[in-house]
Amino acid sequence: MKNQFVLNCLTFTGLLLLFSCNNDNKLDKKKVKIITPSSIKTDIKSTDDTLQHYYKLLMENKIEQIHPNHFINATQNYLLFYRKYPNDSFAPVCLDKAQQLYTQQKKYALALKYTDTLLKHYPNYKDNPTLLVNAGSICDAILNDRKKTQYYYQKLITQYPSIDKETKEMVEFRLKHIDLSFDEMIKLQSKK
């Protein structure tokens, strides 16, 4: 009698699992999304539009901040595109957008990681000089890492000797006074 009860319970549990698994499979088939460059670009366009909308609201003082999930969704889409389609001409743009969002969120280690990835894998990307200036500035003014500041600025001067005069002078001045902290360098500059 006891064995029959246990057998009935096991049979009932097995049937429940069988039916619940069958129902989940039917739902999963409906949820499958085929990932293509076009589908990810559509998602990126949507998240970019959402961020742009919230930036506008922020500038109009209608909201106090943008919810972090919007940044997370955007960076996930950018990095998904880069990882899936690294040879696509849109891949470096995605890395650039990801590093910009990480910088805005003050996630500087991630911003620098994707800046370095971009510089390494896409040496001809049109905005590399700007990336080097920004990375050097982050390392200098925010992270107080003079070695990294020197690395990015030296790379900028070496690889892009024809950058605009103002940027070149600023970077050369900083490299000349790399032994000073950022604040000390600002004081020195203000004395001139």
mmCIF file of C-alpha atoms in Angstrom:
data_model
loop_
_atom_site.group_PDB
_atom_site.id
_atom_site.type_symbol
_atom_site.label_atom_id
_atom_site.label_comp_id
_atom_site.label_asym_id
_atom_site.label_seq_id
_atom_site.Cartn_x
_atom_site.Cartn_y
_atom_site.Cartn_z
ATOM 1 C CA MET A 1 0.000 0.000 0.000
ATOM 2 C CA LYS A 2 2.777 2.416 0.978
ATOM 3 C CA ASN A 3 4.761 1.459 -2.133
ATOM 4 C CA GLN A 4 1.704 2.033 -4.322
ATOM 5 C CA PHE A 5 1.259 5.528 -2.850
ATOM 6 C CA VAL A 6 4.929 6.417 -3.515
ATOM 7 C CA LEU A 7 4.640 5.024 -7.059
ATOM 8 C CA ASN A 8 1.497 7.095 -7.704
ATOM 9 C CA CYS A 9 3.205 10.242 -6.380
ATOM 10 C CA LEU A 10 6.251 9.657 -8.575
ATOM 11 C CA THR A 11 4.052 9.010 -11.608
ATOM 12 C CA PHE A 12 2.036 12.171 -10.952
ATOM 13 C CA THR A 13 5.228 14.236 -10.479
ATOM 14 C CA GLY A 14 6.689 12.774 -13.665
ATOM 15 C CA LEU A 15 3.568 13.666 -15.639
ATOM 16 C CA LEU A 16 3.619 17.214 -14.265
ATOM 17 C CA LEU A 17 7.247 17.611 -15.295
ATOM 18 C CA LEU A 18 6.556 16.157 -18.724
ATOM 19 C CA PHE A 19 3.664 18.511 -19.401
ATOM 20 C CA SER A 20 5.419 21.544 -17.965
ATOM 21 C CA CYS A 21 8.516 20.819 -20.082
ATOM 22 C CA ASN A 22 6.391 20.441 -23.199
ATOM 23 C CA ASN A 23 4.694 23.769 -22.549
ATOM 24 C CA ASP A 24 8.038 25.498 -21.944
ATOM 25 C CA ASN A 25 9.397 24.132 -25.213
ATOM 26 C CA LYS A 26 6.447 25.572 -27.107
ATOM 27 C CA LEU A 27 7.023 28.955 -25.484
ATOM 28 C CA ASP A 28 10.784 28.844 -26.083
ATOM 29 C CA LYS A 29 10.253 28.256 -29.804
ATOM 30 C CA LYS A 30 8.193 31.432 -29.961
ATOM 31 C CA LYS A 31 10.843 33.430 -28.064
ATOM 32 C CA VAL A 32 13.792 32.458 -30.274
ATOM 33 C CA LYS A 33 15.301 35.538 -31.888
ATOM 34 C CA ILE A 34 17.649 35.192 -34.807
ATOM 35 C CA ILE A 35 20.667 37.422 -34.332
ATOM 36 C CA THR A 36 21.950 39.173 -37.440
ATOM 37 C CA PRO A 37 23.955 42.354 -37.918
ATOM 38 C CA SER A 38 20.750 44.054 -38.983
ATOM 39 C CA SER A 39 18.789 42.902 -35.917
ATOM 40 C CA ILE A 40 21.498 44.114 -33.535
ATOM 41 C CA LYS A 41 21.739 47.441 -35.388
ATOM 42 C CA THR A 42 17.975 47.801 -34.974
ATOM 43 C CA ASP A 43 18.339 47.161 -31.229
ATOM 44 C CA ILE A 44 21.212 49.655 -31.072
ATOM 45 C CA LYS A 45 19.144 52.285 -32.876
ATOM 46 C CA SER A 46 16.325 51.711 -30.401
ATOM 47 C CA THR A 47 18.569 51.993 -27.321
ATOM 48 C CA ASP A 48 20.348 55.037 -28.801
ATOM 49 C CA ASP A 49 16.977 56.709 -29.385
ATOM 50 C CA THR A 50 15.931 55.885 -25.823
ATOM 51 C CA LEU A 51 19.145 57.335 -24.398
ATOM 52 C CA GLN A 52 18.808 60.435 -26.559
ATOM 53 C CA HIS A 53 15.258 60.913 -25.262
ATOM 54 C CA TYR A 54 16.416 60.633 -21.646
ATOM 55 C CA TYR A 55 19.393 62.953 -22.233
ATOM 56 C CA LYS A 56 16.939 65.534 -23.558
ATOM 57 C CA LEU A 57 14.727 65.133 -20.478
ATOM 58 C CA LEU A 58 17.801 65.429 -18.275
ATOM 59 C CA MET A 59 18.904 68.646 -19.996
ATOM 60 C CA GLU A 60 15.395 70.061 -19.575
ATOM 61 C CA ASN A 61 15.535 69.179 -15.850
ATOM 62 C CA LYS A 62 12.505 66.911 -16.232
ATOM 63 C CA ILE A 63 14.391 63.980 -14.709
ATOM 64 C CA GLU A 64 17.256 63.847 -12.228
ATOM 65 C CA GLN A 65 19.142 60.944 -13.751
ATOM 66 C CA ILE A 66 18.980 58.252 -16.388
ATOM 67 C CA HIS A 67 18.273 54.792 -15.012
ATOM 68 C CA PRO A 68 21.420 52.618 -15.190
ATOM 69 C CA ASN A 69 19.534 49.872 -17.043
ATOM 70 C CA HIS A 70 19.422 52.086 -20.133
ATOM 71 C CA PHE A 71 23.223 52.294 -20.121
ATOM 72 C CA ILE A 72 23.516 48.565 -19.467
ATOM 73 C CA ASN A 73 21.215 47.707 -22.384
ATOM 74 C CA ALA A 74 23.078 50.028 -24.710
ATOM 75 C CA THR A 75 26.556 48.763 -23.802
ATOM 76 C CA GLN A 76 25.385 45.149 -24.047
ATOM 77 C CA ASN A 77 24.121 45.795 -27.573
ATOM 78 C CA TYR A 78 27.323 47.578 -28.596
ATOM 79 C CA LEU A 79 29.538 44.830 -27.236
ATOM 80 C CA LEU A 80 27.340 42.083 -28.689
ATOM 81 C CA PHE A 81 27.726 43.588 -32.144
ATOM 82 C CA TYR A 82 31.502 43.967 -31.728
ATOM 83 C CA ARG A 83 31.937 40.392 -30.482
ATOM 84 C CA LYS A 84 29.681 38.809 -33.112
ATOM 85 C CA TYR A 85 30.848 40.878 -36.083
ATOM 86 C CA PRO A 86 34.348 42.252 -35.377
ATOM 87 C CA ASN A 87 35.115 42.609 -39.093
ATOM 88 C CA ASP A 88 32.070 44.766 -39.784
ATOM 89 C CA SER A 89 32.823 48.476 -40.271
ATOM 90 C CA PHE A 90 30.297 49.264 -37.524
ATOM 91 C CA ALA A 91 32.249 47.256 -34.889
ATOM 92 C CA PRO A 92 34.727 50.035 -33.975
ATOM 93 C CA VAL A 93 31.843 52.503 -33.717
ATOM 94 C CA CYS A 94 30.219 50.140 -31.207
ATOM 95 C CA LEU A 95 33.399 49.919 -29.131
ATOM 96 C CA ASP A 96 33.672 53.697 -29.201
ATOM 97 C CA LYS A 97 30.074 54.102 -28.032
ATOM 98 C CA ALA A 98 30.624 51.531 -25.264
ATOM 99 C CA GLN A 99 33.721 53.311 -23.942
ATOM 100 C CA GLN A 100 31.872 56.647 -24.037
ATOM 101 C CA LEU A 101 29.005 55.272 -21.949
ATOM 102 C CA TYR A 102 31.415 53.686 -19.474
ATOM 103 C CA THR A 103 33.176 57.042 -19.148
ATOM 104 C CA GLN A 104 29.862 58.812 -18.518
ATOM 105 C CA GLN A 105 29.068 56.279 -15.799
ATOM 106 C CA LYS A 106 32.524 56.821 -14.261
ATOM 107 C CA LYS A 107 33.478 53.219 -14.960
ATOM 108 C CA TYR A 108 36.921 54.291 -16.068
ATOM 109 C CA ALA A 109 38.602 50.879 -16.009
ATOM 110 C CA LEU A 110 36.023 49.566 -18.488
ATOM 111 C CA ALA A 111 36.232 52.725 -20.585
ATOM 112 C CA LEU A 112 40.007 52.328 -20.854
ATOM 113 C CA LYS A 113 39.701 48.602 -21.535
ATOM 114 C CA TYR A 114 37.499 49.197 -24.568
ATOM 115 C CA THR A 115 39.584 52.179 -25.672
ATOM 116 C CA ASP A 116 42.633 49.901 -25.670
ATOM 117 C CA THR A 117 40.706 47.204 -27.549
ATOM 118 C CA LEU A 118 39.668 49.744 -30.140
ATOM 119 C CA LEU A 119 43.197 51.095 -30.562
ATOM 120 C CA LYS A 120 44.645 47.591 -30.862
ATOM 121 C CA HIS A 121 42.150 46.035 -33.266
ATOM 122 C CA TYR A 122 41.209 49.115 -35.307
ATOM 123 C CA PRO A 123 44.389 51.187 -35.692
ATOM 124 C CA ASN A 124 42.872 53.138 -38.598
ATOM 125 C CA TYR A 125 39.659 54.123 -36.818
ATOM 126 C CA LYS A 126 39.017 57.781 -37.584
ATOM 127 C CA ASP A 127 38.550 58.874 -33.956
ATOM 128 C CA ASN A 128 41.655 57.233 -32.478
ATOM 129 C CA PRO A 129 43.375 60.596 -31.830
ATOM 130 C CA THR A 130 40.365 61.747 -29.804
ATOM 131 C CA LEU A 131 40.313 58.432 -27.945
ATOM 132 C CA LEU A 132 43.970 58.858 -26.998
ATOM 133 C CA VAL A 133 43.397 62.412 -25.735
ATOM 134 C CA ASN A 134 40.383 61.299 -23.703
ATOM 135 C CA ALA A 135 42.178 58.259 -22.262
ATOM 136 C CA GLY A 136 45.185 60.393 -21.335
ATOM 137 C CA SER A 137 42.920 62.967 -19.694
ATOM 138 C CA ILE A 138 41.075 60.315 -17.668
ATOM 139 C CA CYS A 139 44.356 58.834 -16.472
ATOM 140 C CA ASP A 140 45.722 62.278 -15.641
ATOM 141 C CA ALA A 141 42.872 64.276 -14.124
ATOM 142 C CA ILE A 142 40.773 61.496 -12.605
ATOM 143 C CA LEU A 143 42.938 58.445 -11.949
ATOM 144 C CA ASN A 144 46.191 60.314 -11.195
ATOM 145 C CA ASP A 145 48.113 57.701 -13.148
ATOM 146 C CA ARG A 146 51.007 59.559 -14.738
ATOM 147 C CA LYS A 147 52.497 56.464 -16.380
ATOM 148 C CA LYS A 148 49.297 55.761 -18.264
ATOM 149 C CA THR A 149 48.880 59.448 -19.042
ATOM 150 C CA GLN A 150 52.351 59.441 -20.546
ATOM 151 C CA TYR A 151 51.600 56.227 -22.456
ATOM 152 C CA TYR A 152 48.456 57.597 -24.138
ATOM 153 C CA TYR A 153 49.881 61.049 -24.847
ATOM 154 C CA GLN A 154 53.168 59.686 -26.186
ATOM 155 C CA LYS A 155 51.242 57.326 -28.443
ATOM 156 C CA LEU A 156 49.157 60.270 -29.677
ATOM 157 C CA ILE A 157 52.206 62.400 -30.521
ATOM 158 C CA THR A 158 54.029 59.487 -32.158
ATOM 159 C CA GLN A 159 51.181 58.039 -34.214
ATOM 160 C CA TYR A 160 49.377 61.281 -35.071
ATOM 161 C CA PRO A 161 52.028 64.001 -35.437
ATOM 162 C CA SER A 162 49.679 66.137 -37.540
ATOM 163 C CA ILE A 163 46.998 66.578 -34.836
ATOM 164 C CA ASP A 164 45.704 70.109 -34.371
ATOM 165 C CA LYS A 165 48.172 72.626 -32.956
ATOM 166 C CA GLU A 166 46.276 73.347 -29.733
ATOM 167 C CA THR A 167 45.977 69.669 -28.773
ATOM 168 C CA LYS A 168 49.602 69.019 -29.678
ATOM 169 C CA GLU A 169 50.804 71.928 -27.519
ATOM 170 C CA MET A 170 48.660 70.818 -24.577
ATOM 171 C CA VAL A 171 49.908 67.228 -24.803
ATOM 172 C CA GLU A 172 53.553 68.239 -25.257
ATOM 173 C CA PHE A 173 53.302 70.588 -22.264
ATOM 174 C CA ARG A 174 51.869 67.790 -20.147
ATOM 175 C CA LEU A 175 54.552 65.343 -21.260
ATOM 176 C CA LYS A 176 57.244 67.928 -20.490
ATOM 177 C CA HIS A 177 55.839 68.238 -16.951
ATOM 178 C CA ILE A 178 54.754 64.635 -16.391
ATOM 179 C CA ASP A 179 56.614 64.603 -13.064
ATOM 180 C CA LEU A 180 53.992 67.033 -11.689
ATOM 181 C CA SER A 181 50.561 66.000 -10.496
ATOM 182 C CA PHE A 182 47.631 67.203 -12.573
ATOM 183 C CA ASP A 183 46.834 69.942 -10.034
ATOM 184 C CA GLU A 184 50.464 71.084 -9.916
ATOM 185 C CA MET A 185 50.554 71.223 -13.694
ATOM 186 C CA ILE A 186 47.373 73.354 -13.774
ATOM 187 C CA LYS A 187 48.956 75.801 -11.287
ATOM 188 C CA LEU A 188 52.088 75.970 -13.423
ATOM 189 C CA GLN A 189 50.000 76.618 -16.527
ATOM 190 C CA SER A 190 48.014 79.387 -14.849
ATOM 191 C CA LYS A 191 51.252 81.229 -13.976
ATOM 192 C CA LYS A 192 52.101 81.596 -17.654
#
